[in-house]
Amino acid sequence: MGVRPHVVIVGAGFGGLAVARGLDKLPVDVTLIDRQNYTTFQPLLYQVATAGLNDADVAHPVRGLFHRQHNLHVRKGEVVGVDWDRQVVRLADDREVAYDHLVLAMGAVATWFGVPGADEHGHPLYTLSDAVTLRNHIIERFEAADASPDLVDEGELNFVVVGGGPTGVETAGAMAELFARVFRQDYPTIPVSRARVVLVEARDALLAPFSKASQQAALDTLRSRQVEVRLNAAVDDVTADHVRFADGETLSTKTVIWAAGVTANPLARALDLATTRSGRIEVGRDLLVSGHQNVWAIGDVAAAPARKGDAALPQLAPVAMQAGAHVARQIGRLLEAKPTQPFHFRDKGTMATIGRRSAVAELPPRIHLKGTIAWFAWLGLHLLYLAGLRNRLSVLLNWFWAYVTWDRGPRIILHLDAEPKD
Ligand SMILES: Cc1cc2nc3c(=O)[nH]c(=O)nc-3n(C[C@H](O)[C@H](O)[C@H](O)COP(=O)(O)OP(=O)(O)OC[C@H]3O[C@@H](n4cnc5c(N)ncnc54)[C@H](O)[C@@H]3O)c2cc1C
């Protein structure tokens, strides 16, 4: 790698990719490490889980993104530790990678809030394999009900979504649409109208960060599409065949989709760095990790300070992307012996889709959109940020096809757990 400083980036998600791209023109060598050979566009995972998109539409091989960036090497590997004194990153295969600058961008994982059984029986929606596993599971429930219609009475077609944030709202809305429009025709012999989608939220409103008007719009739309929304309701216990709510009521179900929140990647704590109570790495305003001069943390794994107050910036893609670009600039400044600058997040707004021709969008300073116009804004923005032209075209075609025909894409059960051949 010569004598140029070596920047190692852990994680090729929104944040890691932004750092890598920002280092393109700098006199550094870059190694981008990810445990997967692809990057995942998490905001569209729920569409994979509900048979709206193919799995490969929302993932892109990392190497394919950097053909023209000659100072960057992609490495597939799982980081398991860092030796801070020797400045080396340790991988699961016992190999080591030395760094001059280290950027930690390994994202978050689902959090179960200590609810008994949630970890074992709940379905998280954080990775591509989570989405495919969930899609398999949902279709399997309908296949089982088709083979034994009595199972419907036992709750085979009851689907519980825990968490009324954007992921929960989007998933519940998409499932209701899939059942009403597609499964009704796929499974003509079972009473698909008896399939229940129950969205459970512990607070008194859906979409917590949104305005009251947007929250109400989401609630009204979901209810009009036959989603049972339970506000001020918490799940206390999850088993293989039911959930129990905090008020003691139980509901038979074999499907609990856990969209209740995320926590920082546990590697953050394992690295012995200062972390917040939620496990996010403490960083200064310039995004340097507390107590380090050449270690940075960005995105979901970091607690980047907001401009006002003590709160950290939210775990959202734009925060990770802007932080990644900022860190690349700061590394450039340090190479020129200039001081680092504070990170200022520019909030360009938030959106959530509820289903066909229905979304809410809130853009600064006070533009609130809902319905069809917000839905088109949501579609356009997600297409723009999706990695790779081929993926964008494929997603566009899928959406266009679904819009025109009301049909859905890959309703296939795909189990990839066979033993690999030597
Ligand atoms: C279902 C879902 C929907 C979402 N919808 C939205 C949305 O609509 N809008 C929005 O703004 N945000 C959304 N988010 C949040 C957004 O996806 C995250 O804020 C964003 O991905 C954070 O970027 P990141 O770079 O920190 O982490 P990630 O994008 O998660 O990337 C982390 C990378 O690190 C890799 N990694 C992890 N551990 C290791 C290790 N030990 N060694 C090597 N590699 C490792 C992972 O494989 C991954 O590629 C959503 C999240 C989810 C889960």
Short mmCIF file of C-alpha atoms and ligand atoms in Angstrom, two decimals:
data_model
loop_
_atom_site.label_atom_id
_atom_site.label_comp_id
_atom_site.label_asym_id
_atom_site.label_seq_id
_atom_site.Cartn_x
_atom_site.Cartn_y
_atom_site.Cartn_z
CA MET A 1 0.00 0.00 0.00
CA GLY A 2 3.05 2.33 -0.12
CA VAL A 3 3.57 5.22 2.26
CA ARG A 4 0.20 6.88 1.82
CA PRO A 5 -1.99 6.90 4.92
CA HIS A 6 -4.25 3.86 5.06
CA VAL A 7 -7.93 4.48 5.87
CA VAL A 8 -9.91 1.42 6.95
CA ILE A 9 -13.70 1.64 6.86
CA VAL A 10 -15.76 -0.98 8.69
CA GLY A 11 -19.20 -1.35 7.11
CA ALA A 12 -20.33 -0.70 3.53
CA GLY A 13 -23.74 0.73 4.39
CA PHE A 14 -24.99 4.26 3.81
CA GLY A 15 -22.27 5.78 6.00
CA GLY A 16 -19.30 3.64 4.96
CA LEU A 17 -20.00 4.09 1.25
CA ALA A 18 -20.18 7.87 1.68
CA VAL A 19 -16.77 7.94 3.38
CA ALA A 20 -15.28 5.71 0.68
CA ARG A 21 -16.60 7.92 -2.13
CA GLY A 22 -15.43 11.08 -0.37
CA LEU A 23 -11.87 9.73 -0.19
CA ASP A 24 -11.71 9.19 -3.95
CA LYS A 25 -9.47 12.15 -4.75
CA LEU A 26 -7.38 12.13 -1.58
CA PRO A 27 -3.80 10.83 -1.36
CA VAL A 28 -4.81 7.85 0.79
CA ASP A 29 -5.28 4.13 0.33
CA VAL A 30 -8.65 2.86 1.46
CA THR A 31 -9.80 -0.59 2.56
CA LEU A 32 -13.57 -0.99 2.83
CA ILE A 33 -14.49 -4.04 4.91
CA ASP A 34 -17.95 -5.58 5.12
CA ARG A 35 -19.08 -8.98 6.30
CA GLN A 36 -21.31 -9.18 3.21
CA ASN A 37 -20.17 -8.70 -0.37
CA TYR A 38 -23.15 -6.42 -0.96
CA THR A 39 -24.67 -3.26 0.44
CA THR A 40 -28.33 -3.27 1.44
CA PHE A 41 -30.89 -0.53 0.87
CA GLN A 42 -32.78 -1.04 4.12
CA PRO A 43 -35.66 1.37 3.45
CA LEU A 44 -37.01 -1.06 0.82
CA LEU A 45 -36.54 -4.29 2.77
CA TYR A 46 -40.21 -4.35 3.69
CA GLN A 47 -41.05 -4.55 -0.03
CA VAL A 48 -38.89 -7.68 -0.35
CA ALA A 49 -40.64 -9.15 2.68
CA THR A 50 -44.06 -8.44 1.17
CA ALA A 51 -43.20 -9.74 -2.32
CA GLY A 52 -43.12 -6.30 -3.94
CA LEU A 53 -39.47 -6.46 -5.00
CA ASN A 54 -36.81 -9.08 -5.66
CA ASP A 55 -34.10 -9.42 -3.04
CA ALA A 56 -31.37 -8.48 -5.53
CA ASP A 57 -33.22 -5.22 -6.34
CA VAL A 58 -32.38 -3.75 -2.94
CA ALA A 59 -28.78 -4.98 -2.69
CA HIS A 60 -25.73 -4.15 -4.75
CA PRO A 61 -22.31 -5.85 -4.83
CA VAL A 62 -19.89 -3.49 -3.09
CA ARG A 63 -17.05 -4.17 -5.53
CA GLY A 64 -19.28 -3.13 -8.42
CA LEU A 65 -19.64 0.37 -6.96
CA PHE A 66 -15.92 1.12 -7.02
CA HIS A 67 -14.58 -0.01 -10.38
CA ARG A 68 -13.31 3.47 -11.09
CA GLN A 69 -11.95 4.27 -7.65
CA HIS A 70 -8.35 3.10 -7.84
CA ASN A 71 -7.29 3.99 -4.29
CA LEU A 72 -9.89 1.63 -2.79
CA HIS A 73 -9.76 -2.06 -2.01
CA VAL A 74 -12.87 -3.97 -0.97
CA ARG A 75 -12.41 -6.71 1.59
CA LYS A 76 -15.10 -9.20 2.59
CA GLY A 77 -14.66 -10.02 6.26
CA GLU A 78 -16.23 -9.68 9.68
CA VAL A 79 -14.46 -7.35 12.05
CA VAL A 80 -14.37 -8.81 15.56
CA GLY A 81 -11.96 -6.48 17.34
CA VAL A 82 -9.40 -3.71 17.21
CA ASP A 83 -5.97 -3.58 18.83
CA TRP A 84 -5.81 0.12 19.68
CA ASP A 85 -2.09 0.11 20.58
CA ARG A 86 -0.94 -1.60 17.38
CA GLN A 87 -3.63 0.15 15.26
CA VAL A 88 -4.88 -3.03 13.63
CA VAL A 89 -8.36 -4.32 12.95
CA ARG A 90 -8.93 -8.02 13.67
CA LEU A 91 -11.13 -10.13 11.40
CA ALA A 92 -13.05 -13.28 12.25
CA ASP A 93 -10.61 -15.36 10.16
CA ASP A 94 -7.76 -14.16 12.45
CA ARG A 95 -6.29 -11.88 9.81
CA GLU A 96 -5.39 -8.32 10.67
CA VAL A 97 -5.57 -5.04 8.76
CA ALA A 98 -3.43 -2.09 9.90
CA TYR A 99 -4.83 1.43 9.73
CA ASP A 100 -3.78 5.05 10.04
CA HIS A 101 -7.41 6.18 10.17
CA LEU A 102 -10.27 3.92 11.16
CA VAL A 103 -13.94 4.66 10.41
CA LEU A 104 -16.52 2.60 12.30
CA ALA A 105 -19.79 2.39 10.34
CA MET A 106 -21.21 -1.01 11.17
CA GLY A 107 -24.80 0.08 11.73
CA ALA A 108 -27.35 -1.33 14.15
CA VAL A 109 -29.22 -4.52 15.02
CA ALA A 110 -32.80 -5.18 16.13
CA THR A 111 -33.53 -4.66 19.81
CA TRP A 112 -36.06 -6.82 21.63
CA PHE A 113 -36.51 -4.64 24.74
CA GLY A 114 -36.24 -7.73 26.92
CA VAL A 115 -39.68 -9.00 25.85
CA PRO A 116 -39.68 -12.76 26.57
CA GLY A 117 -39.79 -14.87 23.42
CA ALA A 118 -39.43 -11.91 21.03
CA ASP A 119 -35.87 -12.82 20.10
CA GLU A 120 -36.75 -16.48 19.53
CA HIS A 121 -40.09 -16.12 17.75
CA GLY A 122 -40.15 -12.56 16.39
CA HIS A 123 -39.08 -11.69 12.85
CA PRO A 124 -36.69 -8.74 12.66
CA LEU A 125 -36.44 -6.75 9.44
CA TYR A 126 -32.91 -5.46 9.32
CA THR A 127 -31.02 -7.55 6.77
CA LEU A 128 -31.75 -8.96 3.35
CA SER A 129 -31.93 -12.47 4.77
CA ASP A 130 -34.42 -11.22 7.41
CA ALA A 131 -36.62 -9.96 4.57
CA VAL A 132 -36.42 -13.20 2.56
CA THR A 133 -37.03 -15.29 5.70
CA LEU A 134 -40.09 -13.20 6.49
CA ARG A 135 -41.42 -13.45 2.94
CA ASN A 136 -41.02 -17.24 3.06
CA HIS A 137 -42.76 -17.35 6.42
CA ILE A 138 -45.74 -15.22 5.32
CA ILE A 139 -46.32 -17.29 2.17
CA GLU A 140 -45.91 -20.53 4.17
CA ARG A 141 -48.78 -19.42 6.43
CA PHE A 142 -51.09 -19.10 3.42
CA GLU A 143 -49.91 -22.43 2.01
CA ALA A 144 -50.61 -24.07 5.38
CA ALA A 145 -54.10 -22.51 5.50
CA ASP A 146 -54.71 -23.67 1.95
CA ALA A 147 -53.81 -27.24 2.92
CA SER A 148 -55.81 -27.14 6.20
CA PRO A 149 -58.42 -24.33 6.21
CA ASP A 150 -59.21 -25.08 9.90
CA LEU A 151 -55.90 -23.44 10.75
CA VAL A 152 -57.44 -20.04 10.02
CA ASP A 153 -59.52 -20.44 13.20
CA GLU A 154 -56.29 -21.08 15.09
CA GLY A 155 -54.73 -17.80 13.98
CA GLU A 156 -52.60 -19.05 11.09
CA LEU A 157 -53.46 -15.90 9.13
CA ASN A 158 -53.04 -13.43 12.01
CA PHE A 159 -50.00 -11.22 11.45
CA VAL A 160 -48.81 -8.96 14.25
CA VAL A 161 -46.47 -6.05 13.53
CA VAL A 162 -44.87 -4.61 16.66
CA GLY A 163 -43.83 -0.96 16.41
CA GLY A 164 -45.72 1.90 14.77
CA GLY A 165 -42.71 3.75 13.35
CA PRO A 166 -42.12 4.04 9.59
CA THR A 167 -41.01 0.39 9.21
CA GLY A 168 -44.04 -0.97 11.07
CA VAL A 169 -46.47 1.30 9.21
CA GLU A 170 -44.96 0.48 5.81
CA THR A 171 -44.89 -3.26 6.47
CA ALA A 172 -48.46 -3.39 7.80
CA GLY A 173 -49.78 -1.36 4.86
CA ALA A 174 -47.94 -3.49 2.30
CA MET A 175 -49.14 -6.75 3.87
CA ALA A 176 -52.77 -5.61 3.89
CA GLU A 177 -52.45 -4.73 0.20
CA LEU A 178 -50.75 -8.03 -0.66
CA PHE A 179 -53.47 -10.06 1.04
CA ALA A 180 -56.43 -8.07 -0.30
CA ARG A 181 -55.25 -7.71 -3.87
CA VAL A 182 -53.03 -10.69 -4.63
CA PHE A 183 -53.47 -13.52 -2.14
CA ARG A 184 -57.23 -13.29 -2.54
CA GLN A 185 -56.65 -14.53 -6.10
CA ASP A 186 -53.67 -16.80 -5.35
CA TYR A 187 -55.65 -18.70 -2.69
CA PRO A 188 -59.26 -18.79 -3.93
CA THR A 189 -60.21 -21.64 -1.60
CA ILE A 190 -59.33 -19.96 1.69
CA PRO A 191 -61.12 -17.01 3.31
CA VAL A 192 -58.34 -14.48 2.79
CA SER A 193 -60.62 -11.73 4.09
CA ARG A 194 -60.17 -13.34 7.52
CA ALA A 195 -56.44 -12.67 7.44
CA ARG A 196 -55.69 -10.03 10.08
CA VAL A 197 -52.86 -7.50 10.11
CA VAL A 198 -52.54 -6.09 13.63
CA LEU A 199 -50.19 -3.14 14.15
CA VAL A 200 -49.25 -2.63 17.80
CA GLU A 201 -47.79 0.63 19.09
CA ALA A 202 -46.98 1.37 22.74
CA ARG A 203 -47.43 5.13 22.32
CA ASP A 204 -50.67 6.95 21.62
CA ALA A 205 -49.79 7.67 17.98
CA LEU A 206 -48.10 6.12 14.96
CA LEU A 207 -45.03 7.66 13.28
CA ALA A 208 -43.69 9.35 16.43
CA PRO A 209 -41.36 11.91 14.75
CA PHE A 210 -44.10 13.22 12.43
CA SER A 211 -46.69 15.98 12.97
CA LYS A 212 -50.10 15.15 14.41
CA ALA A 213 -51.73 15.65 11.01
CA SER A 214 -49.40 13.11 9.36
CA GLN A 215 -49.88 10.66 12.24
CA GLN A 216 -53.64 10.91 11.85
CA ALA A 217 -53.40 10.49 8.06
CA ALA A 218 -51.36 7.31 8.53
CA LEU A 219 -53.82 5.96 11.10
CA ASP A 220 -56.88 6.71 8.98
CA THR A 221 -55.34 5.21 5.84
CA LEU A 222 -54.24 2.01 7.55
CA ARG A 223 -57.63 1.54 9.20
CA SER A 224 -59.40 2.15 5.88
CA ARG A 225 -57.24 -0.64 4.44
CA GLN A 226 -58.32 -3.08 7.15
CA VAL A 227 -55.18 -2.88 9.29
CA GLU A 228 -56.14 -3.20 12.97
CA VAL A 229 -54.13 -0.53 14.72
CA ARG A 230 -53.76 -0.84 18.48
CA LEU A 231 -52.35 2.27 20.12
CA ASN A 232 -51.23 2.42 23.77
CA ALA A 233 -50.72 -1.33 23.54
CA ALA A 234 -47.54 -3.21 24.33
CA VAL A 235 -46.58 -6.80 23.66
CA ASP A 236 -45.46 -8.53 26.84
CA ASP A 237 -44.71 -12.04 25.68
CA VAL A 238 -44.19 -13.81 22.36
CA THR A 239 -44.50 -17.56 21.84
CA ALA A 240 -44.58 -19.81 18.79
CA ASP A 241 -48.37 -19.52 18.54
CA HIS A 242 -49.51 -16.36 20.32
CA VAL A 243 -48.63 -12.94 21.67
CA ARG A 244 -49.76 -11.59 25.02
CA PHE A 245 -50.44 -7.88 25.40
CA ALA A 246 -49.68 -5.85 28.53
CA ASP A 247 -53.39 -5.83 29.46
CA GLY A 248 -53.38 -9.64 29.59
CA GLU A 249 -55.22 -10.28 26.32
CA THR A 250 -53.70 -12.92 24.07
CA LEU A 251 -53.88 -13.21 20.28
CA SER A 252 -53.16 -16.40 18.37
CA THR A 253 -50.49 -15.82 15.76
CA LYS A 254 -47.50 -17.51 14.23
CA THR A 255 -46.11 -14.29 12.81
CA VAL A 256 -44.73 -11.47 14.92
CA ILE A 257 -42.82 -8.88 12.91
CA TRP A 258 -40.54 -6.91 15.17
CA ALA A 259 -40.27 -3.32 13.97
CA ALA A 260 -39.97 -1.83 17.44
CA GLY A 261 -36.52 -0.34 17.13
CA VAL A 262 -32.82 -0.86 16.75
CA THR A 263 -29.77 -0.66 18.93
CA ALA A 264 -26.17 0.00 17.95
CA ASN A 265 -24.17 -2.93 16.59
CA PRO A 266 -22.91 -4.83 19.69
CA LEU A 267 -19.37 -4.64 18.32
CA ALA A 268 -19.39 -1.01 19.53
CA ARG A 269 -19.44 -2.15 23.18
CA ALA A 270 -17.05 -5.03 22.53
CA LEU A 271 -14.44 -2.54 21.29
CA ASP A 272 -14.18 -0.99 24.75
CA LEU A 273 -15.07 2.49 23.53
CA ALA A 274 -17.17 5.00 25.45
CA THR A 275 -20.79 4.31 24.52
CA THR A 276 -24.15 5.84 25.41
CA ARG A 277 -26.81 3.89 27.32
CA SER A 278 -28.18 2.63 24.02
CA GLY A 279 -24.75 1.32 23.03
CA ARG A 280 -23.92 4.01 20.45
CA ILE A 281 -20.30 5.15 20.30
CA GLU A 282 -19.70 8.58 21.83
CA VAL A 283 -18.16 10.98 19.34
CA GLY A 284 -17.17 14.63 19.41
CA ARG A 285 -18.74 17.29 17.19
CA ASP A 286 -16.20 16.50 14.48
CA LEU A 287 -17.20 12.77 14.71
CA LEU A 288 -13.86 11.64 16.14
CA VAL A 289 -14.42 8.91 18.72
CA SER A 290 -13.95 10.26 22.25
CA GLY A 291 -10.32 9.81 23.33
CA HIS A 292 -9.01 9.02 19.82
CA GLN A 293 -7.33 11.22 17.18
CA ASN A 294 -7.68 8.90 14.18
CA VAL A 295 -10.81 6.83 14.90
CA TRP A 296 -14.20 8.03 13.64
CA ALA A 297 -17.70 6.64 14.10
CA ILE A 298 -20.71 7.46 11.94
CA GLY A 299 -24.27 6.38 11.20
CA ASP A 300 -26.41 4.12 13.36
CA VAL A 301 -23.49 2.94 15.48
CA ALA A 302 -22.54 6.48 16.59
CA ALA A 303 -24.23 9.04 18.81
CA ALA A 304 -23.45 12.16 16.77
CA PRO A 305 -24.45 15.21 18.81
CA ALA A 306 -27.37 17.22 17.45
CA ARG A 307 -26.82 20.94 17.08
CA LYS A 308 -29.12 21.76 19.99
CA GLY A 309 -29.60 19.94 23.29
CA ASP A 310 -28.09 16.67 24.45
CA ALA A 311 -29.92 14.37 22.06
CA ALA A 312 -28.00 12.40 19.45
CA LEU A 313 -28.97 12.65 15.79
CA PRO A 314 -31.51 10.00 14.72
CA GLN A 315 -30.52 6.65 13.20
CA LEU A 316 -31.47 7.53 9.63
CA ALA A 317 -29.82 7.12 6.24
CA PRO A 318 -29.28 10.85 5.54
CA VAL A 319 -27.47 11.25 8.88
CA ALA A 320 -25.14 8.37 8.00
CA MET A 321 -24.52 9.64 4.46
CA GLN A 322 -23.81 13.23 5.46
CA ALA A 323 -21.62 12.09 8.35
CA GLY A 324 -19.66 9.85 5.97
CA ALA A 325 -18.99 12.74 3.58
CA HIS A 326 -17.99 14.90 6.56
CA VAL A 327 -15.46 12.36 7.86
CA ALA A 328 -13.86 12.06 4.42
CA ARG A 329 -13.47 15.86 4.35
CA GLN A 330 -11.98 15.88 7.87
CA ILE A 331 -9.42 13.22 6.97
CA GLY A 332 -8.46 15.45 4.01
CA ARG A 333 -8.10 18.42 6.35
CA LEU A 334 -5.91 16.50 8.77
CA LEU A 335 -3.66 15.45 5.88
CA GLU A 336 -3.20 19.15 5.16
CA ALA A 337 -2.50 19.78 8.86
CA LYS A 338 -5.73 21.77 9.20
CA PRO A 339 -7.99 21.47 12.27
CA THR A 340 -11.18 19.39 12.11
CA GLN A 341 -14.59 21.03 11.75
CA PRO A 342 -17.88 20.26 13.51
CA PHE A 343 -20.50 18.18 11.70
CA HIS A 344 -23.76 19.99 10.93
CA PHE A 345 -26.59 17.75 9.78
CA ARG A 346 -28.84 19.30 7.14
CA ASP A 347 -32.34 17.91 7.65
CA LYS A 348 -33.97 17.53 4.25
CA GLY A 349 -37.17 16.04 5.66
CA THR A 350 -38.76 12.70 6.50
CA MET A 351 -41.18 10.46 4.66
CA ALA A 352 -43.10 7.27 5.24
CA THR A 353 -45.29 5.39 2.81
CA ILE A 354 -48.47 3.67 3.88
CA GLY A 355 -49.41 1.87 0.69
CA ARG A 356 -50.48 2.46 -2.86
CA ARG A 357 -50.85 6.20 -3.53
CA SER A 358 -50.54 7.00 0.11
CA ALA A 359 -47.61 8.46 2.03
CA VAL A 360 -46.74 11.32 4.34
CA ALA A 361 -43.78 13.63 3.79
CA GLU A 362 -42.56 16.52 5.91
CA LEU A 363 -39.97 18.80 4.36
CA PRO A 364 -38.35 21.84 5.96
CA PRO A 365 -39.33 24.49 6.73
CA ARG A 366 -43.01 23.52 7.01
CA ILE A 367 -44.09 21.65 3.91
CA HIS A 368 -46.38 18.75 4.82
CA LEU A 369 -47.53 16.47 2.01
CA LYS A 370 -49.83 13.49 2.13
CA GLY A 371 -51.60 11.13 -0.24
CA THR A 372 -50.62 10.63 -3.87
CA ILE A 373 -48.19 13.53 -4.15
CA ALA A 374 -46.28 12.39 -1.05
CA TRP A 375 -46.28 8.85 -2.44
CA PHE A 376 -44.70 9.95 -5.72
CA ALA A 377 -42.15 12.04 -3.78
CA TRP A 378 -41.34 8.93 -1.70
CA LEU A 379 -40.96 6.75 -4.80
CA GLY A 380 -38.72 9.28 -6.53
CA LEU A 381 -36.45 9.82 -3.55
CA HIS A 382 -35.98 6.11 -2.92
CA LEU A 383 -35.15 5.51 -6.57
CA LEU A 384 -32.60 8.31 -6.45
CA TYR A 385 -30.74 6.90 -3.46
CA LEU A 386 -30.81 3.26 -4.51
CA ALA A 387 -27.35 2.05 -5.51
CA GLY A 388 -26.85 1.07 -9.17
CA LEU A 389 -28.70 1.95 -12.38
CA ARG A 390 -29.74 -1.64 -12.99
CA ASN A 391 -31.41 -1.81 -9.56
CA ARG A 392 -33.16 1.50 -10.16
CA LEU A 393 -34.56 0.35 -13.49
CA SER A 394 -35.63 -2.98 -12.04
CA VAL A 395 -37.38 -1.33 -9.09
CA LEU A 396 -39.04 1.21 -11.38
CA LEU A 397 -40.30 -1.57 -13.64
CA ASN A 398 -41.60 -3.56 -10.65
CA TRP A 399 -43.41 -0.54 -9.26
CA PHE A 400 -44.85 0.38 -12.64
CA TRP A 401 -46.04 -3.19 -13.19
CA ALA A 402 -47.59 -3.38 -9.72
CA TYR A 403 -49.26 -0.02 -10.21
CA VAL A 404 -50.80 -0.90 -13.54
CA THR A 405 -51.76 -4.53 -12.88
CA TRP A 406 -52.15 -4.63 -9.06
CA ASP A 407 -49.98 -7.71 -9.29
CA ARG A 408 -47.01 -8.50 -7.04
CA GLY A 409 -43.59 -9.85 -7.88
CA PRO A 410 -41.70 -12.74 -6.31
CA ARG A 411 -44.20 -14.71 -4.26
CA ILE A 412 -41.75 -17.55 -4.01
CA ILE A 413 -40.62 -19.56 -1.02
CA LEU A 414 -36.86 -19.66 -1.23
CA HIS A 415 -34.89 -21.58 1.37
CA LEU A 416 -31.16 -21.25 0.95
CA ASP A 417 -30.09 -23.18 3.99
CA ALA A 418 -28.77 -26.25 2.17
CA GLU A 419 -25.20 -27.22 3.10
CA PRO A 420 -22.71 -25.63 0.69
CA LYS A 421 -20.70 -28.06 -1.44
CA ASP A 422 -16.94 -28.26 -1.00
C1 LIG B 1 -36.29 -1.82 7.73
C2 LIG B 1 -35.61 -0.49 7.78
C3 LIG B 1 -36.16 0.59 7.11
C4 LIG B 1 -35.54 1.83 7.15
N1 LIG B 1 -36.11 2.88 6.49
C5 LIG B 1 -35.49 4.08 6.48
C6 LIG B 1 -36.03 5.17 5.75
O1 LIG B 1 -37.09 5.04 5.12
N2 LIG B 1 -35.37 6.35 5.75
C7 LIG B 1 -34.19 6.50 6.43
O2 LIG B 1 -33.60 7.58 6.40
N3 LIG B 1 -33.65 5.49 7.15
C8 LIG B 1 -34.27 4.28 7.18
N4 LIG B 1 -33.75 3.25 7.90
C9 LIG B 1 -32.52 3.49 8.66
C10 LIG B 1 -31.29 3.45 7.76
O3 LIG B 1 -31.32 2.28 6.96
C11 LIG B 1 -30.05 3.46 8.62
O4 LIG B 1 -30.06 4.65 9.40
C12 LIG B 1 -28.79 3.42 7.79
O5 LIG B 1 -28.71 2.19 7.10
C13 LIG B 1 -27.55 3.58 8.67
O6 LIG B 1 -26.41 3.52 7.89
P1 LIG B 1 -25.07 2.89 8.49
O7 LIG B 1 -24.02 3.11 7.44
O8 LIG B 1 -24.83 3.42 9.83
O9 LIG B 1 -25.37 1.35 8.68
P2 LIG B 1 -25.87 0.26 7.64
O10 LIG B 1 -26.41 0.89 6.42
O11 LIG B 1 -26.71 -0.68 8.42
O12 LIG B 1 -24.51 -0.49 7.23
C14 LIG B 1 -23.77 -1.21 8.16
C15 LIG B 1 -22.87 -2.17 7.38
O13 LIG B 1 -21.93 -2.72 8.29
C16 LIG B 1 -21.75 -4.09 8.01
N5 LIG B 1 -21.27 -4.71 9.24
C17 LIG B 1 -21.91 -4.84 10.41
N6 LIG B 1 -21.12 -5.44 11.33
C18 LIG B 1 -19.95 -5.70 10.70
C19 LIG B 1 -18.75 -6.32 11.13
N7 LIG B 1 -18.57 -6.76 12.38
N8 LIG B 1 -17.74 -6.44 10.22
C20 LIG B 1 -17.89 -6.00 8.95
N9 LIG B 1 -19.03 -5.41 8.51
C21 LIG B 1 -20.03 -5.24 9.37
C22 LIG B 1 -23.13 -4.56 7.59
O14 LIG B 1 -23.06 -5.74 6.80
C23 LIG B 1 -23.64 -3.34 6.79
O15 LIG B 1 -23.33 -3.47 5.41
C24 LIG B 1 -34.35 2.00 7.87
C25 LIG B 1 -33.78 0.92 8.54
C26 LIG B 1 -34.41 -0.32 8.50
C27 LIG B 1 -33.79 -1.47 9.22
#
